[in-house]
XYZ file of C-alpha atoms in Angstrom:
529
model
C -76.259 -58.549 11.194
C -77.566 -58.737 14.852
C -74.668 -58.892 17.345
C -70.808 -58.690 16.703
C -70.863 -56.265 13.867
C -69.433 -52.657 13.464
C -69.252 -49.958 10.967
C -65.624 -49.433 9.987
C -64.582 -46.892 7.478
C -67.978 -46.780 5.987
C -68.246 -50.526 5.695
C -70.209 -53.089 7.800
C -67.789 -55.707 9.137
C -67.358 -57.988 12.166
C -65.487 -57.446 15.306
C -62.174 -59.124 15.839
C -63.600 -62.125 17.626
C -66.363 -62.717 15.138
C -66.575 -64.252 11.686
C -69.090 -63.370 8.958
C -70.879 -66.543 7.682
C -74.463 -67.269 6.671
C -75.438 -63.611 6.621
C -74.299 -62.433 10.069
C -71.335 -62.228 12.450
C -70.916 -65.306 14.482
C -68.524 -66.153 17.390
C -67.023 -69.515 16.333
C -65.375 -71.966 18.561
C -61.605 -73.309 18.214
C -60.485 -76.816 17.299
C -61.062 -79.291 20.086
C -63.954 -77.115 21.595
C -67.596 -78.407 22.048
C -69.953 -77.862 19.030
C -73.298 -78.873 17.826
C -73.036 -78.258 14.076
C -70.116 -77.653 11.487
C -71.117 -73.961 11.249
C -70.110 -73.618 14.981
C -66.428 -74.214 14.234
C -63.788 -71.704 13.099
C -62.913 -72.626 9.595
C -59.984 -70.229 8.906
C -61.285 -69.175 5.499
C -62.211 -72.537 4.226
C -65.685 -73.989 5.235
C -64.632 -77.505 4.025
C -61.673 -77.739 6.433
C -63.503 -78.435 9.718
C -66.396 -80.474 10.892
C -68.146 -80.964 14.163
C -67.494 -84.718 14.951
C -68.897 -86.284 18.085
C -69.616 -82.932 19.630
C -66.073 -81.437 18.997
C -64.615 -79.337 16.330
C -62.030 -81.234 14.279
C -60.205 -81.084 10.994
C -62.330 -82.673 8.155
C -61.165 -85.786 6.291
C -58.359 -84.862 3.913
C -57.322 -81.896 6.007
C -54.462 -81.762 8.537
C -53.852 -79.438 11.574
C -51.421 -76.971 10.491
C -51.194 -74.771 13.582
C -52.990 -74.249 16.795
C -56.515 -73.418 15.003
C -55.961 -73.885 11.244
C -56.681 -77.065 9.190
C -55.243 -77.200 5.593
C -56.044 -79.592 2.778
C -53.496 -82.523 2.021
C -52.620 -82.406 -1.616
C -50.626 -84.701 -3.772
C -48.266 -84.431 -6.817
C -49.487 -81.691 -9.330
C -52.043 -80.089 -7.129
C -52.066 -76.554 -5.723
C -50.069 -75.831 -2.570
C -48.541 -72.975 -0.748
C -45.878 -74.460 1.526
C -43.962 -77.774 1.550
C -46.084 -79.147 4.397
C -49.168 -79.111 2.247
C -47.769 -81.958 -0.028
C -48.589 -85.380 1.138
C -46.009 -87.754 -0.336
C -42.366 -88.648 -0.105
C -39.845 -86.189 -1.836
C -42.723 -83.791 -2.590
C -41.953 -80.129 -2.477
C -44.219 -77.039 -3.132
C -42.510 -75.474 -6.097
C -44.318 -72.572 -7.834
C -47.507 -73.394 -5.887
C -47.524 -76.939 -7.185
C -46.626 -80.194 -5.343
C -43.583 -81.451 -7.260
C -41.483 -84.621 -6.837
C -38.021 -82.972 -7.005
C -36.134 -86.048 -7.967
C -38.797 -86.969 -10.771
C -38.704 -83.426 -11.911
C -34.855 -83.463 -12.422
C -35.019 -86.788 -14.278
C -37.941 -85.702 -16.589
C -36.136 -82.446 -17.406
C -33.030 -84.447 -18.418
C -35.270 -86.826 -20.359
C -37.022 -84.035 -22.168
C -33.755 -82.524 -23.223
C -32.452 -85.766 -24.662
C -35.911 -86.321 -26.634
C -35.900 -82.736 -28.008
C -32.287 -83.120 -29.136
C -33.104 -86.458 -30.837
C -36.215 -85.140 -32.575
C -34.464 -82.030 -33.883
C -31.936 -84.268 -35.431
C -34.335 -86.856 -36.861
C -37.554 -84.853 -37.900
C -37.029 -81.326 -39.082
C -39.851 -78.931 -38.331
C -42.242 -78.078 -41.215
C -43.844 -74.695 -41.016
C -47.516 -74.367 -41.482
C -48.436 -77.763 -40.070
C -49.988 -77.150 -36.614
C -49.862 -79.834 -34.051
C -52.932 -81.922 -33.627
C -54.386 -81.467 -30.088
C -55.176 -84.774 -28.365
C -58.920 -85.385 -27.725
C -60.008 -84.266 -24.303
C -60.411 -87.187 -21.906
C -63.873 -88.132 -20.926
C -64.712 -87.882 -17.119
C -67.510 -89.453 -15.205
C -69.647 -88.100 -12.405
C -68.816 -90.106 -9.328
C -72.330 -89.952 -8.002
C -74.419 -90.622 -11.287
C -71.802 -92.725 -12.985
C -72.423 -90.774 -16.144
C -70.212 -88.739 -18.493
C -69.697 -85.218 -17.007
C -69.881 -83.654 -20.515
C -73.286 -85.386 -21.150
C -74.664 -84.344 -17.746
C -73.660 -80.747 -18.263
C -75.384 -80.719 -21.744
C -78.563 -82.178 -20.063
C -78.420 -79.548 -17.253
C -78.102 -76.709 -19.925
C -81.104 -78.152 -21.946
C -83.032 -78.513 -18.615
C -82.193 -74.936 -17.483
C -83.316 -73.335 -20.949
C -86.554 -75.374 -20.822
C -87.307 -74.294 -17.246
C -86.691 -70.669 -18.080
C -89.158 -70.811 -21.028
C -91.784 -72.562 -18.925
C -91.364 -70.159 -15.980
C -91.491 -66.855 -17.666
C -94.537 -66.109 -15.489
C -93.395 -67.793 -12.419
C -92.550 -65.976 -9.270
C -89.226 -64.253 -8.934
C -87.057 -62.844 -6.153
C -88.980 -60.165 -4.219
C -92.485 -61.386 -5.645
C -95.274 -61.741 -3.085
C -95.701 -65.115 -1.227
C -98.000 -66.502 1.338
C -96.424 -69.324 3.338
C -94.016 -67.699 5.841
C -90.798 -69.582 6.283
C -91.355 -71.817 3.212
C -89.185 -71.785 -0.020
C -90.574 -70.109 -3.035
C -90.483 -73.190 -5.458
C -89.740 -71.271 -8.637
C -86.749 -69.343 -7.031
C -84.066 -71.819 -5.570
C -82.581 -70.984 -2.191
C -85.385 -68.602 -1.219
C -87.690 -68.377 1.684
C -91.006 -66.497 2.088
C -90.205 -63.865 4.650
C -92.681 -61.079 5.474
C -94.746 -61.839 2.459
C -91.922 -61.628 -0.084
C -89.436 -64.218 -1.677
C -85.979 -63.507 -0.176
C -82.805 -65.315 -0.176
C -82.360 -67.681 2.909
C -79.377 -67.617 5.220
C -76.125 -68.307 3.315
C -77.267 -66.984 0.129
C -77.557 -63.391 -1.357
C -79.400 -61.707 -4.188
C -77.756 -60.925 -7.488
C -79.441 -60.202 -10.761
C -82.766 -62.028 -9.702
C -80.921 -65.059 -8.422
C -80.056 -66.178 -4.934
C -76.207 -66.826 -5.176
C -74.354 -69.074 -2.665
C -71.892 -67.898 -0.153
C -68.580 -69.855 -0.188
C -68.929 -73.183 1.430
C -72.723 -73.359 0.962
C -74.183 -76.310 -1.007
C -75.804 -75.670 -4.397
C -77.051 -78.200 -7.147
C -75.406 -76.229 -10.050
C -72.245 -74.052 -10.423
C -74.258 -71.176 -11.933
C -75.224 -70.250 -8.329
C -71.436 -69.729 -7.534
C -69.556 -66.393 -8.238
C -67.330 -66.218 -11.306
C -63.723 -66.903 -10.125
C -64.928 -69.555 -7.533
C -65.037 -73.352 -8.085
C -67.953 -75.756 -7.932
C -66.747 -78.648 -6.123
C -68.381 -81.497 -4.037
C -71.584 -79.531 -4.670
C -70.220 -76.507 -2.912
C -68.994 -73.058 -3.948
C -65.315 -73.129 -2.897
C -61.922 -71.735 -3.694
C -58.778 -73.273 -5.075
C -56.456 -74.703 -2.528
C -54.006 -71.777 -3.073
C -56.750 -69.244 -2.692
C -58.896 -68.101 0.361
C -62.350 -66.746 1.134
C -62.772 -63.005 1.128
C -64.389 -61.602 4.381
C -67.578 -61.180 2.458
C -67.775 -64.897 1.851
C -68.517 -64.311 -1.895
C -65.106 -64.175 -3.750
C -61.776 -65.806 -3.602
C -58.449 -64.036 -2.807
C -54.980 -65.069 -3.943
C -52.748 -66.019 -0.953
C -49.803 -63.924 -0.077
C -46.512 -65.364 -1.352
C -45.070 -65.991 2.044
C -43.976 -64.253 5.251
C -42.989 -60.555 4.719
C -44.863 -60.408 1.440
C -47.833 -58.081 0.640
C -51.359 -58.713 1.917
C -54.707 -57.015 2.133
C -56.644 -59.410 4.439
C -56.103 -62.023 7.212
C -57.015 -64.865 5.214
C -54.080 -64.328 2.747
C -51.589 -64.921 5.640
C -53.410 -67.925 7.199
C -51.494 -70.624 5.139
C -48.308 -69.609 6.973
C -49.186 -70.785 10.467
C -49.491 -68.225 13.223
C -49.279 -65.237 10.931
C -51.483 -62.127 10.327
C -51.902 -59.162 8.066
C -51.294 -55.881 9.852
C -54.053 -53.369 9.815
C -51.580 -50.434 9.144
C -48.982 -49.961 6.448
C -46.739 -51.676 5.400
C -49.313 -54.491 5.089
C -47.058 -57.649 5.049
C -47.767 -61.156 6.452
C -46.136 -61.169 9.873
C -45.663 -63.772 12.577
C -47.704 -63.113 15.670
C -45.694 -62.093 18.892
C -46.188 -65.602 20.160
C -44.522 -67.166 17.100
C -41.269 -67.336 15.298
C -40.592 -67.870 11.630
C -38.982 -71.356 10.670
C -37.301 -71.323 7.355
C -37.363 -75.132 7.011
C -41.245 -75.252 6.921
C -41.911 -71.694 5.789
C -44.225 -71.298 8.679
C -44.689 -69.160 11.811
C -44.288 -71.698 14.576
C -45.775 -71.123 18.093
C -43.115 -70.427 20.839
C -42.882 -72.433 23.900
C -42.344 -70.983 27.452
C -41.427 -67.358 27.235
C -43.678 -65.439 24.676
C -45.950 -68.625 24.245
C -49.601 -68.134 23.312
C -51.968 -67.587 26.239
C -55.459 -66.347 27.180
C -55.032 -65.969 30.844
C -52.178 -65.988 33.395
C -52.837 -69.568 34.220
C -52.018 -70.647 30.760
C -48.341 -69.756 31.382
C -46.156 -72.686 32.342
C -43.209 -70.314 32.939
C -42.759 -69.461 36.746
C -43.320 -65.825 37.514
C -44.941 -65.208 34.156
C -48.205 -63.467 33.196
C -50.345 -63.176 30.036
C -49.757 -59.838 28.322
C -52.398 -57.847 26.333
C -50.753 -59.323 23.042
C -51.774 -62.927 24.425
C -48.119 -63.831 25.129
C -46.592 -65.132 28.296
C -44.007 -62.503 29.637
C -42.353 -62.017 33.012
C -44.380 -60.221 35.874
C -43.455 -56.654 36.823
C -40.130 -56.523 38.623
C -38.928 -59.693 36.871
C -36.582 -60.023 33.900
C -36.265 -62.881 31.420
C -32.592 -64.148 31.942
C -31.404 -67.620 30.917
C -34.732 -68.944 30.115
C -36.255 -68.059 33.520
C -38.154 -64.925 34.881
C -35.705 -63.772 37.593
C -36.367 -61.117 40.204
C -35.069 -57.549 39.806
C -33.857 -55.438 42.726
C -36.174 -55.941 45.681
C -37.778 -59.044 44.482
C -38.081 -62.213 46.558
C -35.390 -64.980 46.167
C -33.988 -68.123 47.707
C -30.391 -67.666 46.366
C -28.538 -65.180 44.383
C -29.189 -67.315 41.251
C -32.781 -66.315 41.529
C -31.830 -62.554 40.832
C -31.800 -61.196 37.346
C -28.516 -59.221 37.652
C -24.849 -59.871 38.377
C -23.143 -58.787 41.687
C -26.493 -59.441 43.408
C -26.917 -60.771 46.905
C -30.024 -62.508 48.292
C -30.728 -61.558 51.929
C -33.222 -60.324 54.293
C -33.272 -56.452 54.460
C -33.573 -56.686 58.366
C -30.398 -58.774 58.696
C -27.505 -56.183 59.103
C -24.955 -58.857 59.929
C -23.369 -61.006 57.309
C -23.731 -64.019 59.676
C -25.841 -66.459 57.644
C -26.761 -68.313 60.910
C -28.981 -65.244 61.971
C -32.573 -66.151 61.285
C -34.100 -63.498 58.869
C -37.171 -61.605 60.210
C -38.745 -61.306 56.635
C -38.297 -62.991 53.129
C -34.922 -62.653 51.395
C -34.830 -60.121 48.549
C -32.331 -59.340 45.792
C -30.112 -56.336 46.178
C -26.717 -55.144 45.241
C -23.744 -56.030 47.464
C -21.947 -53.507 49.726
C -20.218 -50.854 47.751
C -22.386 -51.190 44.611
C -25.281 -49.178 43.253
C -28.389 -50.678 41.454
C -29.124 -49.105 38.133
C -32.832 -49.760 37.301
C -32.519 -48.842 33.570
C -29.832 -51.366 32.956
C -30.922 -53.896 35.663
C -27.319 -54.083 36.912
C -25.089 -53.419 39.880
C -22.341 -50.744 39.464
C -19.355 -50.296 41.596
C -19.296 -47.126 43.711
C -16.235 -44.847 43.504
C -13.671 -45.091 46.283
C -11.647 -42.019 45.372
C -11.771 -38.872 43.263
C -11.309 -39.661 39.478
C -12.462 -43.305 39.684
C -14.148 -44.680 36.488
C -17.870 -44.481 36.321
C -20.834 -44.583 33.954
C -23.634 -42.890 35.932
C -23.572 -40.093 38.528
C -24.929 -42.311 41.284
C -21.674 -44.262 41.297
C -19.874 -41.017 42.450
C -22.341 -39.614 44.991
C -21.682 -41.892 47.913
C -18.107 -40.589 47.905
C -18.460 -37.022 46.648
C -21.937 -36.225 47.848
C -24.982 -35.332 45.954
C -23.233 -32.796 43.731
C -20.696 -35.481 42.528
C -20.943 -36.339 38.824
C -19.701 -38.703 36.247
C -17.878 -36.509 33.706
C -16.103 -38.058 30.799
C -16.132 -41.448 32.546
C -14.596 -40.196 35.761
C -16.154 -39.267 39.219
C -15.392 -35.578 39.842
C -16.882 -32.078 40.454
C -18.182 -29.752 37.877
C -15.561 -27.069 38.133
C -17.819 -24.451 36.530
C -20.256 -24.411 39.588
C -18.709 -26.656 42.221
C -15.324 -27.243 43.875
C -13.845 -30.218 45.747
C -13.259 -29.551 49.420
C -13.222 -31.575 52.503
C -13.713 -34.810 50.470
C -16.969 -33.676 48.729
C -18.210 -31.533 45.847
C -19.571 -28.120 47.168
C -21.201 -25.139 45.690
C -18.786 -22.180 44.842
C -19.706 -19.317 47.162
C -17.815 -15.983 46.711
C -16.307 -13.806 49.331
C -18.974 -11.671 51.280
C -21.713 -14.109 49.950
C -23.997 -15.844 52.429
C -22.945 -19.454 53.362
C -23.935 -22.226 55.752
C -20.547 -23.962 56.108
C -16.831 -23.205 55.396
C -16.593 -25.912 52.741
C -18.827 -23.878 50.570
C -16.517 -20.728 50.538
C -14.275 -20.513 47.495
C -11.417 -18.261 46.469
C -9.151 -18.461 43.442
C -5.779 -20.067 43.667
C -4.352 -22.401 46.240
C -5.412 -20.447 49.285
C -8.648 -22.442 50.019
C -7.598 -22.821 53.675
C -7.538 -19.072 54.196
C -11.313 -18.510 53.938
C -14.020 -19.487 56.173
C -17.822 -19.171 56.810
C -18.055 -16.587 59.584
C -21.269 -14.741 60.763
C -23.032 -16.723 57.907
C -20.855 -15.070 55.315
C -17.727 -16.215 53.337
C -14.799 -14.263 54.908
C -11.029 -14.358 54.999
C -9.550 -15.707 58.019
C -7.923 -13.415 60.719
C -4.516 -12.205 59.610
C -5.632 -12.320 55.924
C -7.037 -9.360 53.890
C -9.965 -9.866 51.486
C -9.563 -8.887 47.905
C -13.235 -9.226 46.748
C -12.496 -8.017 43.147
C -10.028 -10.756 42.630
C -11.686 -13.263 44.966
C -8.507 -13.838 47.066
C -7.404 -13.658 50.750
C -4.008 -11.929 50.987
C -1.616 -12.230 53.843
C -0.588 -8.703 54.988
C 3.003 -7.656 53.997
C 3.686 -5.492 57.100
C 3.760 -2.098 55.193
C 1.141 0.233 53.850
C 0.872 1.330 50.392
C 3.262 4.216 50.742
C 6.041 1.778 51.897
C 6.117 3.431 55.339
C 5.555 1.617 58.648
C 1.871 1.443 59.536
C 0.509 3.447 62.373
C -0.521 0.206 64.177
C 3.014 -1.227 64.104
C 4.624 2.237 65.179
C 2.298 2.362 68.221
C 2.940 -1.204 69.111
C 6.701 -0.592 68.784
C 6.673 2.595 70.982
C 4.423 0.809 73.707
C 6.887 -2.141 73.630
C 9.855 0.170 74.086
C 8.276 2.065 76.921
C 7.426 -1.065 78.748
C 11.087 -2.068 78.455
C 12.350 1.153 79.792
C 9.949 1.274 82.717
C 10.668 -2.311 83.663
C 14.504 -1.535 83.449
C 14.063 1.558 85.616
C 12.105 -0.430 88.246
C 14.686 -3.071 88.446
C 17.534 -0.551 88.788
C 15.652 1.270 91.724
C 14.989 -1.855 93.462
C 18.532 -3.017 93.229
C 20.139 0.211 94.472
C 17.478 0.996 96.887
């Protein structure tokens, strides 16, 4: 199939941007784009729906533009339809896949009930007398102005006669001489490499070259069973669609969120597609929304609108995503129908920022005086005393005292230090590993363990002031005795364990007494001497 084809799950198929038509994968152009032939235009599973008119792809006569790139046939009362918009006429609605005049249908139903009631009273039913079917109406061929039935009969006679006369004529695959010329006995063939082969748009089946959907033929026998022969073309009914192989007709899905197997089954419902993975149900494209009134997927405007490149997005600060939708650029959020800047993004006023409690100022301006000329562009940030949470795109108030309300640890850390945590909605220290001292959360370091500052040293009870970091180790202050086993600093009681005065105190007392006696004796000698 030349270019644009791939082997997927053991089947030759076309890439996503290509359409299989006339024996190969072709890259077709959208409505409104330049063209040179009808075959150049994307036809959305119905070759009759588009034409190349004056060098541009347009919807054919009798079709209307359903969505950005789909043309659908306009039908009238009693004809096949899929959505209300297909029906061309006042009060017509698509009911059970037929265009129906709702008012007339109601009146007819009431009339039928009245007639049936009247007949049942006047004429009793007689068993065994079948109703006589009315004669079939005669139809005439619009081109030959002859009865269709008679024309069909002549075609059948002609075909039988031709088959009898051509028993020895050339057939599909037989040798031929004139390269590129049709083999006259085999319709829709061409002499290629010395053999009669089907030409582009036709395929071989049981010795005959059958027509792909949308190709012209002179007789319906060259169309696949289940398709229709209309306007000298092999086509599908208006409520059916071409299979990807361009040979058979598929029933349409019954609406959005109903089962599908191929993209064509979802095409009647506007900007819809059939997912490649289960569950396979007709779904609106990311750039469309479902409209219950029209039963269609309608293209969005502005945010999430369809795009091919960044320049297609009319929304300021938007870009075109990989899903071909307009979304906000990185560091921007969609708020109030605008793409607004996140923390650190450029702004003119605080209204350009995508979060509450935001301020718009130059980072180089430390003063709150607005008369100061900024040295660089203004940027969105949180006001003083607030913390920016990126995951929630919001400013959170920082804690002012121990136990303040919080939702994340970062609210507590400016006050309590990096070990501060938000526990059960309050700023506090984790008492299993840390303790609150000197206004911060500190590691718990036991007596005799190495330390770097006094606030790290921890003892049980209310004696936190009796311990200090001395000589790089947690120790009790002077005049306190360490009880390492119980992790306490104990004030001495003045007696030893035997309840007798300690040696230190006895010596001190003796020295004091001796000093008093010596001083008294010296004073006495001086006075009397």
